[in-house]
Protein backbone atom coordinates (compact mmCIF):
# COMPACT_ATOMS: atom_id res chain seq x y z
CA UNK A 1 0.00 0.00 0.00
CA UNK A 2 1.22 3.49 -0.83
CA UNK A 3 1.20 4.92 2.70
CA UNK A 4 1.68 8.56 1.66
CA UNK A 5 -1.30 8.43 -0.72
CA UNK A 6 -3.46 6.69 1.90
CA UNK A 7 -2.50 9.30 4.53
CA UNK A 8 -3.40 12.04 2.04
CA UNK A 9 -6.75 10.35 1.37
CA UNK A 10 -7.49 10.08 5.10
CA UNK A 11 -6.62 13.77 5.53
CA UNK A 12 -9.02 14.69 2.69
CA UNK A 13 -11.80 12.60 4.27
CA UNK A 14 -11.16 14.24 7.64
CA UNK A 15 -11.29 17.74 6.12
CA UNK A 16 -14.58 16.87 4.36
CA UNK A 17 -16.04 15.71 7.69
CA UNK A 18 -14.80 18.84 9.48
CA UNK A 19 -17.23 20.88 7.36
CA UNK A 20 -20.02 19.24 9.41
CA UNK A 21 -18.61 18.35 12.80
CA UNK A 22 -15.65 17.49 14.92
CA UNK A 23 -13.82 14.38 13.80
CA UNK A 24 -14.40 11.78 16.46
CA UNK A 25 -14.67 8.17 15.32
CA UNK A 26 -18.40 8.21 16.08
CA UNK A 27 -18.85 11.24 13.83
CA UNK A 28 -17.37 9.30 10.90
CA UNK A 29 -19.92 6.54 11.38
CA UNK A 30 -22.85 8.86 12.12
CA UNK A 31 -22.25 11.08 9.08
CA UNK A 32 -21.42 8.16 6.80
CA UNK A 33 -24.83 6.68 7.60
CA UNK A 34 -26.93 9.86 7.83
CA UNK A 35 -25.35 12.61 5.72
CA UNK A 36 -25.60 12.34 1.92
CA UNK A 37 -22.89 14.95 1.34
CA UNK A 38 -20.32 13.18 3.50
CA UNK A 39 -21.38 9.80 2.14
CA UNK A 40 -20.68 10.81 -1.47
CA UNK A 41 -17.39 12.55 -0.62
CA UNK A 42 -16.22 9.61 1.52
CA UNK A 43 -16.76 7.04 -1.24
CA UNK A 44 -15.35 9.49 -3.82
CA UNK A 45 -12.11 9.79 -1.80
CA UNK A 46 -11.76 6.04 -1.22
CA UNK A 47 -12.62 5.21 -4.84
CA UNK A 48 -10.18 7.83 -6.15
CA UNK A 49 -7.45 6.33 -3.95
CA UNK A 50 -8.13 2.80 -5.21
CA UNK A 51 -8.47 3.79 -8.86
CA UNK A 52 -5.50 2.55 -10.87
CA UNK A 53 -4.10 0.38 -8.07
CA UNK A 54 -2.95 -3.06 -9.16
CA UNK A 55 -3.38 -6.40 -7.45
CA UNK A 56 -6.34 -8.67 -7.00
CA UNK A 57 -7.15 -7.33 -3.52
CA UNK A 58 -7.17 -3.72 -4.73
CA UNK A 59 -9.23 -4.65 -7.80
CA UNK A 60 -11.88 -6.45 -5.73
CA UNK A 61 -12.02 -3.64 -3.20
CA UNK A 62 -12.18 -1.05 -6.00
CA UNK A 63 -15.11 -2.86 -7.63
CA UNK A 64 -16.99 -2.93 -4.30
CA UNK A 65 -16.26 0.73 -3.54
CA UNK A 66 -17.20 1.77 -7.09
CA UNK A 67 -20.51 -0.09 -6.79
CA UNK A 68 -21.30 1.68 -3.50
CA UNK A 69 -20.18 4.99 -4.97
CA UNK A 70 -22.33 4.58 -8.10
CA UNK A 71 -25.33 3.73 -5.92
CA UNK A 72 -24.77 6.94 -3.94
CA UNK A 73 -24.39 8.91 -7.18
CA UNK A 74 -27.80 7.69 -8.32
CA UNK A 75 -29.35 8.49 -4.94
CA UNK A 76 -27.93 12.01 -4.78
CA UNK A 77 -27.85 12.99 -8.47
CA UNK A 78 -24.21 14.04 -8.18
CA UNK A 79 -22.06 13.19 -11.20
CA UNK A 80 -18.53 13.42 -9.84
CA UNK A 81 -16.08 11.11 -11.64
CA UNK A 82 -13.57 9.26 -9.49
CA UNK A 83 -10.12 10.81 -9.70
CA UNK A 84 -11.31 14.40 -10.14
CA UNK A 85 -8.77 16.83 -8.61
CA UNK A 86 -10.64 18.20 -5.60
CA UNK A 87 -8.92 19.38 -2.42
CA UNK A 88 -10.28 18.89 1.09
CA UNK A 89 -13.38 20.30 2.70
CA UNK A 90 -15.78 19.51 -0.14
CA UNK A 91 -19.43 19.97 0.82
CA UNK A 92 -22.69 19.52 -1.07
CA UNK A 93 -25.16 21.60 0.93
CA UNK A 94 -28.07 20.37 -1.17
CA UNK A 95 -27.83 17.78 -3.89
CA UNK A 96 -29.43 16.70 -7.15
CA UNK A 97 -28.51 17.44 -10.72
CA UNK A 98 -24.86 18.33 -10.00
CA UNK A 99 -22.41 17.67 -12.85
CA UNK A 100 -18.65 18.11 -12.41
CA UNK A 101 -16.14 17.55 -15.21
CA UNK A 102 -13.40 15.03 -14.44
CA UNK A 103 -10.61 17.38 -15.55
CA UNK A 104 -11.57 20.46 -13.52
CA UNK A 105 -9.57 21.52 -10.46
CA UNK A 106 -11.35 22.53 -7.25
CA UNK A 107 -9.60 24.01 -4.20
CA UNK A 108 -10.17 23.63 -0.47
CA UNK A 109 -13.54 24.22 1.21
CA UNK A 110 -15.77 24.36 -1.83
CA UNK A 111 -19.51 24.42 -1.11
CA UNK A 112 -21.74 23.28 -3.97
CA UNK A 113 -25.52 23.59 -4.05
CA UNK A 114 -28.07 21.76 -6.22
CA UNK A 115 -28.21 22.12 -10.01
CA UNK A 116 -24.58 23.19 -10.43
CA UNK A 117 -22.61 22.37 -13.57
CA UNK A 118 -18.82 22.69 -13.69
CA UNK A 119 -18.14 21.78 -17.29
CA UNK A 120 -15.85 21.95 -20.27
CA UNK A 121 -16.02 23.64 -23.63
CA UNK A 122 -14.61 21.99 -26.73
CA UNK A 123 -12.76 23.65 -29.57
CA UNK A 124 -9.97 26.23 -29.82
CA UNK A 125 -11.19 28.18 -26.78
CA UNK A 126 -11.96 25.00 -24.89
CA UNK A 127 -10.90 23.87 -21.48
CA UNK A 128 -12.15 23.24 -17.98
CA UNK A 129 -12.60 25.48 -14.94
CA UNK A 130 -10.09 25.95 -12.14
CA UNK A 131 -11.81 26.89 -8.89
CA UNK A 132 -9.94 28.38 -5.92
CA UNK A 133 -10.27 27.91 -2.16
CA UNK A 134 -13.33 28.86 -0.09
CA UNK A 135 -15.70 29.10 -3.04
CA UNK A 136 -19.49 28.86 -2.72
CA UNK A 137 -21.36 27.87 -5.86
CA UNK A 138 -25.07 28.54 -5.37
CA UNK A 139 -28.09 26.76 -6.85
CA UNK A 140 -28.23 26.39 -10.60
CA UNK A 141 -24.91 28.12 -11.29
CA UNK A 142 -22.90 27.05 -14.32
CA UNK A 143 -19.12 27.43 -14.61
CA UNK A 144 -18.23 26.64 -18.18
CA UNK A 145 -14.95 26.44 -20.10
CA UNK A 146 -11.39 27.44 -19.30
CA UNK A 147 -12.09 29.99 -16.57
CA UNK A 148 -10.37 30.68 -13.28
CA UNK A 149 -12.49 31.34 -10.21
CA UNK A 150 -10.38 32.94 -7.48
CA UNK A 151 -10.31 32.34 -3.73
CA UNK A 152 -13.12 33.50 -1.41
CA UNK A 153 -15.70 33.80 -4.19
CA UNK A 154 -19.46 33.37 -4.19
CA UNK A 155 -21.14 32.48 -7.47
CA UNK A 156 -24.81 33.47 -7.17
CA UNK A 157 -27.82 31.31 -7.95
CA UNK A 158 -28.38 30.81 -11.68
CA UNK A 159 -25.16 32.59 -12.67
CA UNK A 160 -23.32 31.49 -15.80
CA UNK A 161 -19.57 31.99 -15.44
CA UNK A 162 -17.73 32.17 -18.77
CA UNK A 163 -14.99 34.64 -17.76
CA UNK A 164 -12.44 34.68 -14.94
CA UNK A 165 -13.64 35.78 -11.50
CA UNK A 166 -10.95 37.41 -9.29
CA UNK A 167 -10.37 36.68 -5.60
CA UNK A 168 -12.78 38.04 -2.99
CA UNK A 169 -15.72 38.54 -5.38
CA UNK A 170 -19.44 37.93 -5.53
CA UNK A 171 -20.62 37.21 -9.08
CA UNK A 172 -24.20 36.93 -10.34
CA UNK A 173 -26.14 37.01 -13.59
CA UNK A 174 -25.97 35.68 -17.13
CA UNK A 175 -23.18 36.08 -18.00
CA UNK A 176 -21.82 36.45 -14.47
CA UNK A 177 -20.72 39.92 -13.44
CA UNK A 178 -18.99 40.97 -10.24
CA UNK A 179 -21.35 42.89 -7.96
CA UNK A 180 -19.25 42.97 -4.79
CA UNK A 181 -15.70 42.59 -3.56
CA UNK A 182 -16.87 41.19 -0.19
CA UNK A 183 -16.50 37.54 -1.08
CA UNK A 184 -14.22 36.72 1.86
CA UNK A 185 -16.68 38.08 4.42
CA UNK A 186 -19.60 36.22 2.83
CA UNK A 187 -17.86 32.87 2.28
CA UNK A 188 -16.92 32.67 5.97
CA UNK A 189 -20.60 32.02 6.80
CA UNK A 190 -20.41 28.80 4.79
CA UNK A 191 -17.25 27.58 6.51
CA UNK A 192 -18.79 27.57 9.98
CA UNK A 193 -19.75 24.09 11.22
Tab-separated table of C-alpha atoms in Angstrom:
chain	number	residue	atom	x	y	z
A	1	UNK	CA	0.000	0.000	0.000
A	2	UNK	CA	1.221	3.488	-0.827
A	3	UNK	CA	1.201	4.925	2.702
A	4	UNK	CA	1.681	8.557	1.665
A	5	UNK	CA	-1.303	8.429	-0.722
A	6	UNK	CA	-3.456	6.692	1.896
A	7	UNK	CA	-2.497	9.299	4.528
A	8	UNK	CA	-3.399	12.041	2.041
A	9	UNK	CA	-6.753	10.345	1.370
A	10	UNK	CA	-7.493	10.081	5.097
A	11	UNK	CA	-6.623	13.773	5.530
A	12	UNK	CA	-9.021	14.691	2.694
A	13	UNK	CA	-11.799	12.602	4.268
A	14	UNK	CA	-11.159	14.236	7.637
A	15	UNK	CA	-11.292	17.740	6.122
A	16	UNK	CA	-14.577	16.866	4.364
A	17	UNK	CA	-16.036	15.707	7.687
A	18	UNK	CA	-14.803	18.838	9.477
A	19	UNK	CA	-17.226	20.875	7.358
A	20	UNK	CA	-20.018	19.243	9.410
A	21	UNK	CA	-18.611	18.349	12.798
A	22	UNK	CA	-15.650	17.490	14.916
A	23	UNK	CA	-13.822	14.384	13.798
A	24	UNK	CA	-14.403	11.779	16.459
A	25	UNK	CA	-14.675	8.170	15.321
A	26	UNK	CA	-18.399	8.206	16.083
A	27	UNK	CA	-18.853	11.238	13.828
A	28	UNK	CA	-17.373	9.301	10.900
A	29	UNK	CA	-19.917	6.540	11.384
A	30	UNK	CA	-22.854	8.858	12.121
A	31	UNK	CA	-22.248	11.077	9.083
A	32	UNK	CA	-21.416	8.158	6.799
A	33	UNK	CA	-24.828	6.684	7.602
A	34	UNK	CA	-26.928	9.863	7.831
A	35	UNK	CA	-25.350	12.615	5.722
A	36	UNK	CA	-25.603	12.345	1.920
A	37	UNK	CA	-22.888	14.946	1.340
A	38	UNK	CA	-20.323	13.179	3.503
A	39	UNK	CA	-21.384	9.796	2.140
A	40	UNK	CA	-20.678	10.812	-1.470
A	41	UNK	CA	-17.385	12.547	-0.617
A	42	UNK	CA	-16.223	9.611	1.524
A	43	UNK	CA	-16.765	7.042	-1.244
A	44	UNK	CA	-15.351	9.493	-3.816
A	45	UNK	CA	-12.113	9.795	-1.803
A	46	UNK	CA	-11.757	6.042	-1.215
A	47	UNK	CA	-12.618	5.213	-4.841
A	48	UNK	CA	-10.179	7.828	-6.147
A	49	UNK	CA	-7.450	6.331	-3.953
A	50	UNK	CA	-8.126	2.799	-5.208
A	51	UNK	CA	-8.470	3.788	-8.862
A	52	UNK	CA	-5.500	2.550	-10.865
A	53	UNK	CA	-4.098	0.381	-8.075
A	54	UNK	CA	-2.953	-3.062	-9.156
A	55	UNK	CA	-3.379	-6.395	-7.452
A	56	UNK	CA	-6.345	-8.667	-7.000
A	57	UNK	CA	-7.149	-7.327	-3.523
A	58	UNK	CA	-7.169	-3.721	-4.729
A	59	UNK	CA	-9.226	-4.649	-7.797
A	60	UNK	CA	-11.882	-6.449	-5.731
A	61	UNK	CA	-12.023	-3.639	-3.203
A	62	UNK	CA	-12.184	-1.045	-6.000
A	63	UNK	CA	-15.115	-2.857	-7.631
A	64	UNK	CA	-16.991	-2.930	-4.304
A	65	UNK	CA	-16.262	0.730	-3.541
A	66	UNK	CA	-17.199	1.770	-7.087
A	67	UNK	CA	-20.507	-0.089	-6.788
A	68	UNK	CA	-21.303	1.675	-3.497
A	69	UNK	CA	-20.184	4.995	-4.967
A	70	UNK	CA	-22.332	4.577	-8.105
A	71	UNK	CA	-25.326	3.730	-5.920
A	72	UNK	CA	-24.768	6.944	-3.943
A	73	UNK	CA	-24.392	8.914	-7.183
A	74	UNK	CA	-27.802	7.694	-8.319
A	75	UNK	CA	-29.350	8.489	-4.936
A	76	UNK	CA	-27.931	12.008	-4.784
A	77	UNK	CA	-27.846	12.989	-8.468
A	78	UNK	CA	-24.206	14.038	-8.182
A	79	UNK	CA	-22.062	13.194	-11.203
A	80	UNK	CA	-18.535	13.421	-9.845
A	81	UNK	CA	-16.078	11.106	-11.642
A	82	UNK	CA	-13.570	9.257	-9.491
A	83	UNK	CA	-10.116	10.806	-9.701
A	84	UNK	CA	-11.308	14.400	-10.143
A	85	UNK	CA	-8.773	16.828	-8.613
A	86	UNK	CA	-10.643	18.202	-5.597
A	87	UNK	CA	-8.920	19.383	-2.419
A	88	UNK	CA	-10.277	18.892	1.088
A	89	UNK	CA	-13.383	20.301	2.704
A	90	UNK	CA	-15.779	19.510	-0.138
A	91	UNK	CA	-19.426	19.971	0.823
A	92	UNK	CA	-22.689	19.521	-1.070
A	93	UNK	CA	-25.164	21.596	0.928
A	94	UNK	CA	-28.069	20.368	-1.175
A	95	UNK	CA	-27.826	17.783	-3.886
A	96	UNK	CA	-29.432	16.703	-7.146
A	97	UNK	CA	-28.514	17.442	-10.718
A	98	UNK	CA	-24.860	18.326	-10.005
A	99	UNK	CA	-22.413	17.673	-12.852
A	100	UNK	CA	-18.650	18.108	-12.413
A	101	UNK	CA	-16.142	17.547	-15.214
A	102	UNK	CA	-13.396	15.026	-14.435
A	103	UNK	CA	-10.611	17.383	-15.553
A	104	UNK	CA	-11.565	20.462	-13.518
A	105	UNK	CA	-9.572	21.524	-10.460
A	106	UNK	CA	-11.350	22.525	-7.253
A	107	UNK	CA	-9.597	24.014	-4.203
A	108	UNK	CA	-10.170	23.629	-0.467
A	109	UNK	CA	-13.538	24.220	1.214
A	110	UNK	CA	-15.767	24.356	-1.835
A	111	UNK	CA	-19.507	24.416	-1.111
A	112	UNK	CA	-21.737	23.284	-3.971
A	113	UNK	CA	-25.519	23.593	-4.048
A	114	UNK	CA	-28.065	21.765	-6.225
A	115	UNK	CA	-28.214	22.122	-10.006
A	116	UNK	CA	-24.582	23.189	-10.433
A	117	UNK	CA	-22.605	22.371	-13.569
A	118	UNK	CA	-18.825	22.687	-13.694
A	119	UNK	CA	-18.140	21.776	-17.288
A	120	UNK	CA	-15.850	21.947	-20.266
A	121	UNK	CA	-16.021	23.639	-23.630
A	122	UNK	CA	-14.612	21.991	-26.730
A	123	UNK	CA	-12.756	23.649	-29.566
A	124	UNK	CA	-9.969	26.230	-29.819
A	125	UNK	CA	-11.189	28.180	-26.783
A	126	UNK	CA	-11.962	25.003	-24.887
A	127	UNK	CA	-10.897	23.871	-21.484
A	128	UNK	CA	-12.153	23.243	-17.981
A	129	UNK	CA	-12.599	25.481	-14.936
A	130	UNK	CA	-10.094	25.952	-12.136
A	131	UNK	CA	-11.811	26.890	-8.887
A	132	UNK	CA	-9.939	28.376	-5.922
A	133	UNK	CA	-10.268	27.913	-2.161
A	134	UNK	CA	-13.332	28.862	-0.092
A	135	UNK	CA	-15.701	29.105	-3.039
A	136	UNK	CA	-19.486	28.860	-2.717
A	137	UNK	CA	-21.362	27.869	-5.863
A	138	UNK	CA	-25.068	28.536	-5.374
A	139	UNK	CA	-28.095	26.765	-6.848
A	140	UNK	CA	-28.233	26.385	-10.599
A	141	UNK	CA	-24.913	28.124	-11.286
A	142	UNK	CA	-22.899	27.049	-14.315
A	143	UNK	CA	-19.122	27.430	-14.606
A	144	UNK	CA	-18.228	26.639	-18.181
A	145	UNK	CA	-14.947	26.444	-20.096
A	146	UNK	CA	-11.391	27.440	-19.303
A	147	UNK	CA	-12.087	29.987	-16.575
A	148	UNK	CA	-10.369	30.677	-13.277
A	149	UNK	CA	-12.493	31.343	-10.214
A	150	UNK	CA	-10.384	32.937	-7.480
A	151	UNK	CA	-10.312	32.343	-3.733
A	152	UNK	CA	-13.124	33.502	-1.415
A	153	UNK	CA	-15.703	33.800	-4.193
A	154	UNK	CA	-19.464	33.366	-4.194
A	155	UNK	CA	-21.143	32.481	-7.472
A	156	UNK	CA	-24.810	33.467	-7.169
A	157	UNK	CA	-27.816	31.306	-7.952
A	158	UNK	CA	-28.377	30.811	-11.676
A	159	UNK	CA	-25.162	32.594	-12.668
A	160	UNK	CA	-23.321	31.493	-15.798
A	161	UNK	CA	-19.568	31.993	-15.438
A	162	UNK	CA	-17.731	32.167	-18.766
A	163	UNK	CA	-14.990	34.644	-17.761
A	164	UNK	CA	-12.437	34.679	-14.936
A	165	UNK	CA	-13.642	35.781	-11.495
A	166	UNK	CA	-10.953	37.405	-9.294
A	167	UNK	CA	-10.372	36.681	-5.600
A	168	UNK	CA	-12.775	38.037	-2.992
A	169	UNK	CA	-15.719	38.543	-5.378
A	170	UNK	CA	-19.440	37.934	-5.530
A	171	UNK	CA	-20.618	37.207	-9.081
A	172	UNK	CA	-24.201	36.929	-10.342
A	173	UNK	CA	-26.143	37.010	-13.591
A	174	UNK	CA	-25.969	35.681	-17.134
A	175	UNK	CA	-23.175	36.080	-18.002
A	176	UNK	CA	-21.817	36.445	-14.465
A	177	UNK	CA	-20.717	39.919	-13.437
A	178	UNK	CA	-18.989	40.969	-10.235
A	179	UNK	CA	-21.346	42.893	-7.959
A	180	UNK	CA	-19.252	42.966	-4.794
A	181	UNK	CA	-15.697	42.594	-3.556
A	182	UNK	CA	-16.869	41.193	-0.188
A	183	UNK	CA	-16.499	37.540	-1.081
A	184	UNK	CA	-14.220	36.721	1.859
A	185	UNK	CA	-16.681	38.078	4.419
A	186	UNK	CA	-19.604	36.218	2.829
A	187	UNK	CA	-17.861	32.875	2.279
A	188	UNK	CA	-16.923	32.673	5.973
A	189	UNK	CA	-20.603	32.024	6.800
A	190	UNK	CA	-20.411	28.798	4.785
A	191	UNK	CA	-17.249	27.581	6.512
A	192	UNK	CA	-18.792	27.566	9.985
A	193	UNK	CA	-19.754	24.088	11.225
